[in-house]
Coordinates of C-alpha atoms in Angstrom, one line a residue:
X1 CA 38.9 17.6 -50.1
X2 CA 35.9 18.5 -51.7
X3 CA 34.2 16.9 -54.5
X4 CA 31.0 15.9 -56.5
X5 CA 30.7 12.5 -57.4
X6 CA 27.8 10.8 -59.8
X7 CA 26.7 7.4 -59.1
X8 CA 24.9 5.5 -61.5
X9 CA 24.2 1.8 -60.5
X10 CA 22.3 -0.3 -63.2
X11 CA 18.7 -1.5 -62.7
X12 CA 19.2 -4.5 -65.3
X13 CA 16.4 -5.0 -67.7
X14 CA 14.2 -2.6 -66.2
X15 CA 15.6 0.9 -67.2
X16 CA 14.8 2.1 -70.7
X17 CA 18.6 2.8 -71.1
X18 CA 21.8 1.1 -69.7
X19 CA 23.3 3.0 -66.7
X20 CA 26.8 2.7 -65.9
X21 CA 28.0 1.6 -62.3
X22 CA 30.6 4.2 -61.1
X23 CA 33.9 2.5 -59.7
X24 CA 32.8 3.0 -55.9
X25 CA 35.3 2.3 -53.0
X26 CA 34.8 -1.3 -51.6
X27 CA 36.6 -0.1 -48.7
X28 CA 34.8 -1.6 -45.5
X29 CA 34.0 0.3 -42.2
X30 CA 36.6 0.0 -39.7
X31 CA 33.8 -1.9 -37.5
X32 CA 33.9 0.1 -34.5
X33 CA 34.1 3.6 -32.7
X34 CA 31.2 5.9 -32.8
X35 CA 27.8 5.3 -34.5
X36 CA 27.9 6.7 -38.1
X37 CA 25.2 9.5 -38.1
X38 CA 22.7 10.0 -40.8
X39 CA 20.4 12.6 -41.2
X40 CA 17.0 12.6 -42.5
X41 CA 13.9 15.2 -43.0
X42 CA 11.8 12.2 -42.7
X43 CA 9.5 12.6 -39.7
X44 CA 8.1 9.5 -37.7
X45 CA 5.1 10.4 -35.7
X46 CA 2.3 8.3 -33.9
X47 CA -1.1 9.5 -34.0
X48 CA -4.6 8.6 -32.8
X49 CA -5.2 8.0 -36.7
X50 CA -1.5 6.3 -37.2
X51 CA -0.7 4.8 -33.9
X52 CA 1.7 1.9 -35.3
X53 CA 3.8 4.0 -37.9
X54 CA 6.5 1.0 -37.9
X55 CA 4.1 -2.1 -38.3
X56 CA 4.9 -3.8 -41.4
X57 CA 1.1 -4.4 -41.7
X58 CA 0.6 -0.7 -41.5
X59 CA 3.7 1.1 -43.0
X60 CA 3.7 2.2 -46.6
X61 CA 5.8 5.5 -46.9
X62 CA 9.7 5.4 -48.0
X63 CA 11.0 7.0 -44.7
X64 CA 9.2 4.2 -42.6
X65 CA 10.2 1.7 -44.9
X66 CA 13.8 2.7 -44.6
X67 CA 13.6 1.9 -40.7
X68 CA 12.1 -1.3 -41.8
X69 CA 14.6 -2.6 -44.2
X70 CA 17.4 -2.3 -41.3
X71 CA 15.4 -4.4 -39.0
X72 CA 13.1 -7.3 -40.4
X73 CA 14.1 -9.6 -43.2
X74 CA 12.5 -10.3 -46.2
X75 CA 12.3 -13.5 -48.0
X76 CA 13.8 -12.0 -51.3
X77 CA 15.6 -8.3 -51.5
X78 CA 17.2 -6.1 -54.4
X79 CA 20.8 -6.5 -54.6
X80 CA 23.5 -3.8 -54.4
X81 CA 23.3 -2.3 -57.9
X82 CA 19.8 -3.5 -58.9
X83 CA 18.4 -5.8 -60.8
X84 CA 16.0 -8.9 -60.2
X85 CA 15.5 -9.8 -56.4
X86 CA 17.9 -12.3 -54.7
X87 CA 17.3 -14.5 -51.9
X88 CA 17.9 -12.9 -48.6
X89 CA 16.1 -14.6 -45.6
X90 CA 15.6 -17.5 -48.2
X91 CA 18.4 -19.5 -49.5
X92 CA 16.4 -19.8 -52.7
X93 CA 13.1 -19.0 -54.2
X94 CA 11.7 -20.0 -57.7
X95 CA 8.5 -20.4 -59.4
X96 CA 7.4 -24.0 -59.9
X97 CA 5.2 -23.7 -62.8
X98 CA 5.3 -22.0 -66.0
X99 CA 2.3 -19.7 -65.4
X100 CA 4.0 -17.9 -62.4
X101 CA 1.4 -18.7 -60.1
X102 CA 2.9 -20.8 -57.6
X103 CA 6.3 -19.4 -55.9
X104 CA 8.3 -21.6 -53.4
X105 CA 11.1 -20.8 -50.8
X106 CA 13.4 -22.4 -48.8
X107 CA 14.7 -20.4 -45.6
X108 CA 18.1 -20.4 -44.7
X109 CA 19.4 -23.0 -42.4
X110 CA 19.4 -21.9 -38.8
X111 CA 17.7 -18.7 -39.3
X112 CA 16.8 -16.7 -36.0
X113 CA 15.0 -13.7 -34.9
X114 CA 17.4 -11.4 -33.0
X115 CA 16.6 -12.6 -29.4
X116 CA 17.6 -16.2 -30.7
X117 CA 14.0 -17.8 -31.4
X118 CA 14.3 -19.7 -34.5
X119 CA 12.6 -18.6 -37.9
X120 CA 10.4 -20.8 -39.6
X121 CA 8.1 -21.2 -42.2
X122 CA 5.3 -20.9 -40.0
X123 CA 6.7 -17.4 -39.1
X124 CA 6.5 -16.5 -42.7
X125 CA 3.2 -17.6 -43.1
X126 CA 2.0 -15.9 -39.9
X127 CA 3.6 -12.4 -41.1
X128 CA 2.1 -12.2 -44.6
X129 CA -1.1 -13.4 -43.5
X130 CA -1.4 -11.0 -40.8
X131 CA -0.9 -8.3 -43.4
X132 CA -3.8 -9.5 -45.5
X133 CA -6.0 -10.0 -42.5
X134 CA -5.4 -6.6 -41.1
X135 CA -5.7 -5.0 -44.5
X136 CA -4.9 -1.6 -43.7
X137 CA -6.5 1.1 -45.5
X138 CA -2.7 2.6 -46.0
X139 CA -2.3 0.5 -49.0
X140 CA 0.4 -1.7 -48.3
X141 CA -1.8 -4.9 -48.3
X142 CA -2.5 -4.4 -51.8
X143 CA 0.9 -5.8 -52.8
X144 CA 0.1 -9.1 -51.4
X145 CA -3.5 -9.2 -52.4
X146 CA -3.0 -11.7 -55.6
X147 CA -1.6 -14.3 -52.7
X148 CA -4.7 -17.1 -52.4
X149 CA -3.1 -19.5 -50.0
X150 CA 0.0 -20.1 -48.0
X151 CA 1.4 -23.4 -47.5
X152 CA 4.3 -24.5 -45.3
X153 CA 6.3 -27.9 -45.6
X154 CA 8.4 -28.4 -42.8
X155 CA 10.2 -25.9 -40.7
X156 CA 11.8 -24.1 -43.9
X157 CA 9.7 -24.6 -46.9
X158 CA 7.1 -22.1 -48.0
X159 CA 4.9 -22.2 -51.0
X160 CA 2.6 -19.1 -52.1
X161 CA -0.5 -20.1 -54.3
X162 CA -1.5 -17.0 -56.2
X163 CA -5.0 -16.0 -57.6
X164 CA -3.6 -15.1 -60.8
X165 CA -0.2 -15.3 -62.8
X166 CA 2.3 -12.6 -61.5
X167 CA 5.8 -12.4 -62.9
X168 CA 6.6 -9.3 -60.3
X169 CA 5.8 -11.3 -57.2
X170 CA 9.6 -12.2 -56.4
X171 CA 9.8 -8.0 -56.3
X172 CA 6.6 -7.8 -54.0
X173 CA 8.4 -10.2 -51.4
X174 CA 11.7 -8.2 -51.4
X175 CA 9.3 -5.1 -49.7
X176 CA 8.9 -4.6 -46.0
X177 CA 4.8 -5.3 -46.2
X178 CA 6.3 -8.7 -46.6
X179 CA 8.9 -8.6 -43.6
X180 CA 9.0 -11.8 -41.2
X181 CA 7.8 -10.8 -37.6
X182 CA 7.7 -12.7 -34.4
X183 CA 4.4 -13.8 -33.2
X184 CA 5.1 -13.4 -29.6
X185 CA 5.6 -9.5 -30.2
X186 CA 3.0 -9.2 -33.1
X187 CA -0.9 -9.8 -32.8
X188 CA -2.3 -11.7 -35.7
X189 CA -5.4 -9.4 -36.0
X190 CA -4.1 -5.9 -34.5
X191 CA -1.2 -3.5 -35.3
X192 CA 1.5 -3.3 -33.2
X193 CA 1.2 0.5 -31.8
X194 CA 4.5 2.4 -31.2
X195 CA 8.2 2.6 -32.4
X196 CA 9.8 -0.6 -31.8
X197 CA 10.6 -3.0 -34.6
X198 CA 11.7 -6.7 -33.9
X199 CA 12.7 -9.3 -36.7
X200 CA 15.8 -10.8 -38.3
X201 CA 17.5 -7.8 -40.2
X202 CA 21.1 -6.9 -40.0
X203 CA 20.2 -4.4 -37.3
X204 CA 18.5 -4.2 -34.0
X205 CA 17.0 -0.8 -33.1
X206 CA 16.6 1.2 -30.2
X207 CA 14.3 4.5 -30.5
X208 CA 14.0 7.5 -28.6
X209 CA 10.7 9.1 -28.7
X210 CA 9.5 12.3 -27.4
X211 CA 6.0 13.5 -27.2
X212 CA 4.8 10.7 -29.9
X213 CA 7.5 11.7 -32.5
X214 CA 10.8 9.7 -33.1
X215 CA 13.5 11.8 -32.3
X216 CA 16.5 9.4 -32.8
X217 CA 17.1 5.8 -33.8
X218 CA 20.4 3.6 -33.2
X219 CA 20.8 0.8 -35.4
X220 CA 23.0 -2.1 -34.2
X221 CA 24.5 -4.9 -35.8
X222 CA 22.5 -7.9 -35.2
X223 CA 25.1 -10.4 -34.1
X224 CA 22.6 -13.6 -35.0
X225 CA 21.9 -12.3 -38.5
X226 CA 22.0 -14.4 -41.4
X227 CA 21.3 -13.1 -44.7
X228 CA 22.7 -11.8 -48.1
X229 CA 23.7 -8.3 -46.9
X230 CA 27.3 -7.6 -45.8
X231 CA 27.5 -5.0 -42.9
X232 CA 30.2 -2.3 -43.1
X233 CA 29.7 -0.9 -39.9
X234 CA 28.6 -2.2 -36.4
X235 CA 25.8 1.0 -35.9
X236 CA 24.3 3.8 -37.8
X237 CA 22.3 6.6 -36.0
X238 CA 19.5 7.8 -37.9
X239 CA 18.5 11.3 -36.8
X240 CA 15.3 13.4 -38.2
X241 CA 15.6 17.2 -38.8
X242 CA 12.9 19.5 -38.8
X243 CA 14.0 20.7 -42.3
X244 CA 17.1 20.7 -44.7
X245 CA 18.5 23.8 -43.6
X246 CA 19.0 22.5 -39.9
X247 CA 20.5 19.1 -41.5
X248 CA 22.8 21.0 -43.6
X249 CA 24.0 22.9 -40.7
X250 CA 24.5 19.7 -38.8
X251 CA 26.7 18.2 -41.7
X252 CA 28.7 21.4 -41.8
X253 CA 29.4 21.4 -37.9
X254 CA 30.5 17.5 -38.0
X255 CA 27.4 16.5 -36.2
X256 CA 26.2 14.1 -38.8
X257 CA 28.1 12.0 -41.4
X258 CA 25.5 12.2 -44.3
X259 CA 22.5 13.9 -45.3
X260 CA 20.2 11.7 -47.0
X261 CA 16.4 12.5 -47.8
X262 CA 16.0 15.0 -48.8
X263 CA 18.0 17.9 -49.7
X264 CA 16.8 21.1 -51.2
X265 CA 17.2 22.1 -54.6
X266 CA 19.1 25.4 -53.6
X267 CA 21.2 23.0 -51.2
X268 CA 22.5 21.1 -54.2
X269 CA 22.8 24.0 -56.5
X270 CA 25.1 25.7 -54.0
X271 CA 27.3 22.5 -53.0
X272 CA 27.6 21.5 -57.0
X273 CA 28.8 25.3 -57.5
X274 CA 30.5 26.4 -54.2
X275 CA 31.9 22.7 -52.5
X276 CA 32.9 22.7 -49.4
X277 CA 35.8 21.7 -47.8
X278 CA 35.8 17.9 -46.3
X279 CA 32.1 17.5 -48.1
X280 CA 31.1 15.6 -51.1
X281 CA 27.9 15.7 -53.1
X282 CA 26.8 12.5 -54.6
X283 CA 24.2 12.1 -57.3
X284 CA 22.5 8.6 -57.5
X285 CA 19.9 7.8 -60.1
X286 CA 16.0 8.2 -58.9
X287 CA 13.0 7.0 -59.7
X288 CA 10.6 9.4 -57.6
X289 CA 7.8 11.0 -59.4
X290 CA 5.5 13.8 -58.2
X291 CA 1.9 14.3 -59.3
X292 CA -1.3 15.7 -58.6
X293 CA -3.9 13.0 -57.8
X294 CA -8.1 13.5 -57.9
X295 CA -11.1 12.3 -55.6
X296 CA -13.0 11.8 -58.7
X297 CA -16.0 11.9 -56.7
X298 CA -15.9 15.3 -55.4
X299 CA -18.4 17.6 -57.2
X300 CA -15.6 20.2 -58.5
X301 CA -13.5 17.4 -60.2
X302 CA -16.2 15.2 -60.6
X303 CA -16.5 15.9 -64.6
X304 CA -13.5 14.5 -66.4
X305 CA -13.3 17.6 -68.5
X306 CA -12.2 19.7 -65.5
X307 CA -9.2 17.2 -64.7
X308 CA -8.4 17.2 -68.6
X309 CA -8.4 21.0 -68.8
X310 CA -5.8 21.3 -65.8
X311 CA -3.8 18.6 -67.9
X312 CA -4.2 20.8 -70.8
X313 CA -3.0 23.9 -68.9
X314 CA -0.1 22.8 -66.7
X315 CA 3.4 23.8 -67.7
X316 CA 5.8 21.2 -66.4
X317 CA 8.7 22.5 -68.0
X318 CA 8.5 25.7 -66.0
X319 CA 7.7 24.2 -62.7
X320 CA 10.7 22.1 -63.0
X321 CA 13.0 24.7 -64.0
X322 CA 11.9 27.7 -61.7
X323 CA 11.2 25.3 -58.7
X324 CA 13.8 22.5 -59.0
X325 CA 16.2 23.2 -61.4
X326 CA 18.5 20.5 -62.6
X327 CA 17.0 18.2 -60.1
X328 CA 13.6 17.7 -61.8
X329 CA 12.5 17.1 -65.4
X330 CA 8.9 17.3 -66.7
X331 CA 7.0 14.0 -66.8
X332 CA 4.3 12.9 -69.1
X333 CA 3.3 9.6 -67.7
X334 CA 2.9 7.7 -64.4
X335 CA 5.9 5.6 -65.7
X336 CA 9.2 7.5 -65.6
X337 CA 11.0 7.8 -68.8
X338 CA 14.1 5.7 -67.4
X339 CA 11.6 2.9 -66.8
X340 CA 11.0 0.3 -70.1
X341 CA 7.5 1.0 -71.2
X342 CA 7.4 4.7 -70.8
X343 CA 4.9 6.5 -72.8
X344 CA 4.7 10.3 -73.2
X345 CA 0.8 9.9 -72.8
X346 CA -0.1 13.0 -71.7
X347 CA 2.1 14.8 -74.1
X348 CA 0.6 13.0 -77.2
X349 CA -3.1 14.0 -76.0
X350 CA -2.7 17.5 -74.8
X351 CA 0.6 18.4 -76.5
X352 CA 2.0 22.0 -75.0
X353 CA 0.0 23.9 -72.3
X354 CA -2.7 25.6 -74.3
X355 CA -5.3 28.1 -72.6
X356 CA -7.2 27.5 -75.9
X357 CA -7.5 23.5 -75.7
X358 CA -8.4 23.6 -72.0
X359 CA -11.1 26.2 -72.8
X360 CA -12.5 24.3 -75.4
X361 CA -12.7 21.1 -72.8
X362 CA -14.7 23.0 -70.5
X363 CA -17.0 24.8 -72.9
X364 CA -17.7 21.2 -74.6
X365 CA -18.7 19.7 -71.3
X366 CA -20.8 22.8 -70.2
X367 CA -18.4 23.5 -67.2
X368 CA -19.1 27.1 -65.8
X369 CA -15.9 28.8 -65.5
X370 CA -13.6 30.1 -63.4
X371 CA -13.7 26.7 -62.0
X372 CA -13.2 27.1 -57.9
X373 CA -10.6 24.6 -56.7
X374 CA -8.3 24.2 -53.3
X375 CA -5.0 22.2 -53.9
X376 CA -3.9 20.5 -50.9
X377 CA -0.3 19.4 -50.5
X378 CA 1.7 18.2 -47.3
X379 CA 3.9 20.8 -45.9
X380 CA 6.5 19.1 -44.1
X381 CA 7.1 15.7 -45.9
X382 CA 8.8 16.4 -49.4
X383 CA 10.6 19.7 -48.5
X384 CA 9.8 23.6 -48.4
X385 CA 10.2 23.4 -52.4
X386 CA 6.6 21.9 -52.3
X387 CA 5.2 25.1 -51.2
X388 CA 6.6 27.0 -54.0
X389 CA 5.7 24.3 -56.6
X390 CA 2.1 24.6 -55.7
X391 CA 2.0 28.5 -55.8
X392 CA 3.4 27.9 -59.3
X393 CA 0.5 25.5 -60.1
X394 CA -1.8 28.1 -58.6
X395 CA -0.6 30.7 -60.5
X396 CA -0.5 28.7 -63.9
X397 CA -4.1 27.8 -63.3
X398 CA -5.6 31.2 -62.2
X399 CA -3.6 33.0 -64.9
X400 CA -5.8 31.2 -67.8
X401 CA -8.7 32.9 -66.1
X402 CA -10.3 29.3 -66.3
X403 CA -9.9 28.5 -62.6
X404 CA -10.0 30.0 -59.2
X405 CA -7.3 27.9 -57.2
X406 CA -6.3 28.2 -53.7
X407 CA -3.4 26.3 -52.2
X408 CA -3.2 24.5 -48.3
X409 CA -0.3 23.2 -46.9
X410 CA -1.0 20.5 -44.2
X411 CA 1.3 18.4 -41.9
X412 CA 1.9 15.0 -43.1
X413 CA 0.5 13.3 -39.8
X414 CA -2.9 15.3 -40.8
X415 CA -2.5 15.2 -44.5
X416 CA -2.4 11.4 -45.2
X417 CA -5.3 10.5 -43.1
X418 CA -7.6 13.2 -44.5
X419 CA -6.4 12.4 -48.0
X420 CA -7.0 8.7 -47.7
X421 CA -10.7 9.4 -46.4
X422 CA -11.3 11.6 -49.3
X423 CA -11.4 15.1 -47.8
X424 CA -9.5 16.5 -50.7
X425 CA -10.8 17.0 -54.4
X426 CA -7.4 17.7 -55.8
X427 CA -3.8 17.0 -53.6
X428 CA -0.1 16.6 -54.5
X429 CA 1.8 13.4 -53.6
X430 CA 5.0 11.9 -54.2
X431 CA 5.6 8.2 -55.6
X432 CA 8.9 6.3 -54.7
X433 CA 8.7 3.1 -56.1
X434 CA 8.3 -0.4 -54.1
X435 CA 10.4 -2.0 -56.9
X436 CA 11.7 -0.6 -60.3
X437 CA 9.3 -2.3 -62.8
X438 CA 6.4 -0.6 -64.5
X439 CA 3.6 -2.6 -62.9
X440 CA 4.6 -0.5 -59.7
X441 CA 3.9 2.7 -61.2
X442 CA 0.5 1.8 -62.3
X443 CA -1.3 -1.0 -59.9
X444 CA -0.7 1.6 -56.9
X445 CA -3.2 3.9 -58.3
X446 CA -5.6 1.9 -60.5
X447 CA -5.4 -1.7 -59.0
X448 CA -8.2 -2.7 -56.3
X449 CA -6.9 -1.8 -52.6
X450 CA -4.9 1.1 -54.2
X451 CA -2.5 3.4 -52.4
X452 CA -4.8 6.2 -53.1
X453 CA -7.9 4.8 -51.6
X454 CA -9.1 6.4 -55.0
X455 CA -13.0 5.8 -56.0
X456 CA -11.8 5.9 -59.7
X457 CA -12.2 2.5 -61.3
X458 CA -11.4 1.6 -65.2
X459 CA -12.6 -2.0 -65.3
X460 CA -10.3 -2.3 -68.6
X461 CA -7.2 -1.6 -66.5
X462 CA -8.2 -3.6 -63.4
X463 CA -9.8 -6.5 -64.7
X464 CA -7.9 -7.2 -68.1
X465 CA -4.7 -5.0 -68.7
X466 CA -2.9 -5.0 -65.3
X467 CA -3.4 -8.8 -65.0
X468 CA -2.2 -9.2 -68.6
X469 CA 0.9 -7.3 -67.8
X470 CA 1.6 -9.6 -64.9
X471 CA 1.7 -12.7 -66.8
X472 CA 4.5 -11.4 -68.7
X473 CA 7.7 -13.3 -67.3
X474 CA 10.0 -11.2 -70.1
X475 CA 8.7 -7.8 -68.6
X476 CA 9.5 -6.1 -72.3
X477 CA 6.3 -8.5 -73.2
X478 CA 4.0 -6.5 -71.2
X479 CA 5.0 -3.0 -72.9
X480 CA 1.6 -3.1 -75.1
X481 CA -0.5 -3.6 -72.0
X482 CA 1.4 -0.4 -70.0
X483 CA 1.2 1.4 -73.2
X484 CA -2.8 1.1 -73.2
X485 CA -2.8 1.7 -69.3
X486 CA -1.3 5.3 -69.9
X487 CA -3.1 6.2 -72.5
X488 CA -6.2 5.4 -70.3
X489 CA -4.4 7.6 -67.5
X490 CA -3.9 10.7 -70.1
X491 CA -7.6 10.2 -70.9
X492 CA -9.4 9.7 -67.5
X493 CA -6.7 11.9 -65.5
X494 CA -7.6 10.3 -62.3
X495 CA -4.0 11.7 -61.6
X496 CA -1.8 14.3 -63.4
X497 CA 1.9 13.3 -63.5
X498 CA 4.1 16.4 -63.1
X499 CA 7.8 15.6 -62.8
X500 CA 10.4 12.9 -62.0
X501 CA 13.5 13.6 -60.0
X502 CA 17.1 13.1 -59.4
X503 CA 18.6 12.3 -55.8
X504 CA 21.4 13.6 -54.2
X505 CA 23.1 12.9 -51.0
X506 CA 25.9 15.0 -49.0
X507 CA 28.5 13.4 -46.6
X508 CA 31.9 13.9 -44.9
X509 CA 34.2 12.7 -47.4
X510 CA 35.6 10.3 -44.6
X511 CA 32.5 8.3 -45.2
X512 CA 32.7 5.4 -47.5
X513 CA 29.8 3.4 -49.5
X514 CA 27.9 6.5 -49.9
X515 CA 27.4 5.9 -53.4
X516 CA 25.5 2.6 -52.6
X517 CA 23.7 3.8 -49.4
X518 CA 20.5 5.0 -51.5
X519 CA 19.4 2.8 -54.5
X520 CA 16.9 4.1 -57.4
X521 CA 13.9 3.5 -55.1
X522 CA 15.4 5.8 -52.4
X523 CA 16.0 2.9 -50.2
X524 CA 18.4 3.7 -47.6
X525 CA 21.0 0.9 -47.3
X526 CA 22.8 2.1 -44.1
X527 CA 24.6 -1.3 -44.0
X528 CA 26.8 0.0 -47.0
X529 CA 28.2 2.9 -44.6
X530 CA 31.7 2.8 -43.4
X531 CA 34.6 4.8 -42.3
X532 CA 37.8 5.6 -44.2
X533 CA 39.2 7.0 -47.2
X534 CA 37.1 6.9 -50.3

């Protein structure tokens, strides 16, 4: 049987328009037999610059978080179909004041780590204070930086006292940076090097490593797990591939059961138009965005007129159509069009691509042309289409005669440390949200201790607008603050949004739960997979 499945799980209260959940199979896995094998193009390496890729205090990448989500527990987690976070390691959590400044959680009774040691409120306090003490430059600690103090009351109760009101705090406690880890395996002041992860999550893990690179990891059901997640299998193997083509061959050969992150546009098109026997293509809503970012202290782009001219020239529609086809749509804001609070701020300011407007911006700022730039991108992190995208960007900018652009692809293990150091003036990145709220498309780029480690600072954004947006328990009430924040980004252009994407997975048609295995934030939920007839 071959088929294409469209799955649209709702993200309640956050998406700008309602999405309907498809009628997915509830058939559980058979709980036995060989492990379900899932392919991924995510690469996991330990290097001198990043020796502890799987430490929750360091990890801040979707692929790595997808390993941590299987193995460490968080107090809260996102429910199956999206919406607001619900208790996971906790039995209950709630704000204890009207100002959203004090948040109390009670742990489940008899909660233990996979080795049988009890999980206590003190372990929660240790884990999160450890993240804040290490304060890795990878950016994840920024999600928890609003915590002032953590108080424990007995073995099961923990209270977070926040510096300022933050209605998004429950979402942040659902991310792996807030994962609960045992103090006998993780030092308080140092990262845990290597690939082993220990926690109280639904699975234990056994990694296989060669030459500093993870080549395979097997997740096995944790018999001591107590939490909100229902496991539909006993084991899942996650197998990295060098590229999507190799992953596709493995699926056709029956060596793997599912292709997850990330299929190439050509593969999606072919599977859609020429279905293969025994294989199904599933589309799930995606909240991924792609963008150019700027080191605003680099001489070539320090004057914002240069960045504005690029914003006026780039033809997003052409890039989306020619490189990504139906898997991408143009984006004119950091906040995707499917998230409440979105505004087309870049289109409102710059309109359709215009050489005349770009030339005027450069002329008024006395910028000599052509402006010489190198655009850096990661050659192995988002798929081979990235090289085509950056070639298209280069050609668009150079075609205006206003820029002299070259492009350079760099492996992720080198790219990310260099980007954080400020080695690149202009570079391309993708963003998969930590949680589906407009705050998570703004704060990681504009707040203190941000993901980009950017020198750009908007005092209005950092000191007034972001804190104001977080005071709104009703997230719709934060819309005016987010409107202004998007306008600031469009005017100063510390980042240049390009497109937002859809997500697809391909699987053998004997695999069940595929429609739930990848949520809108690209979180792999391997526990949803089972064997049977969908």
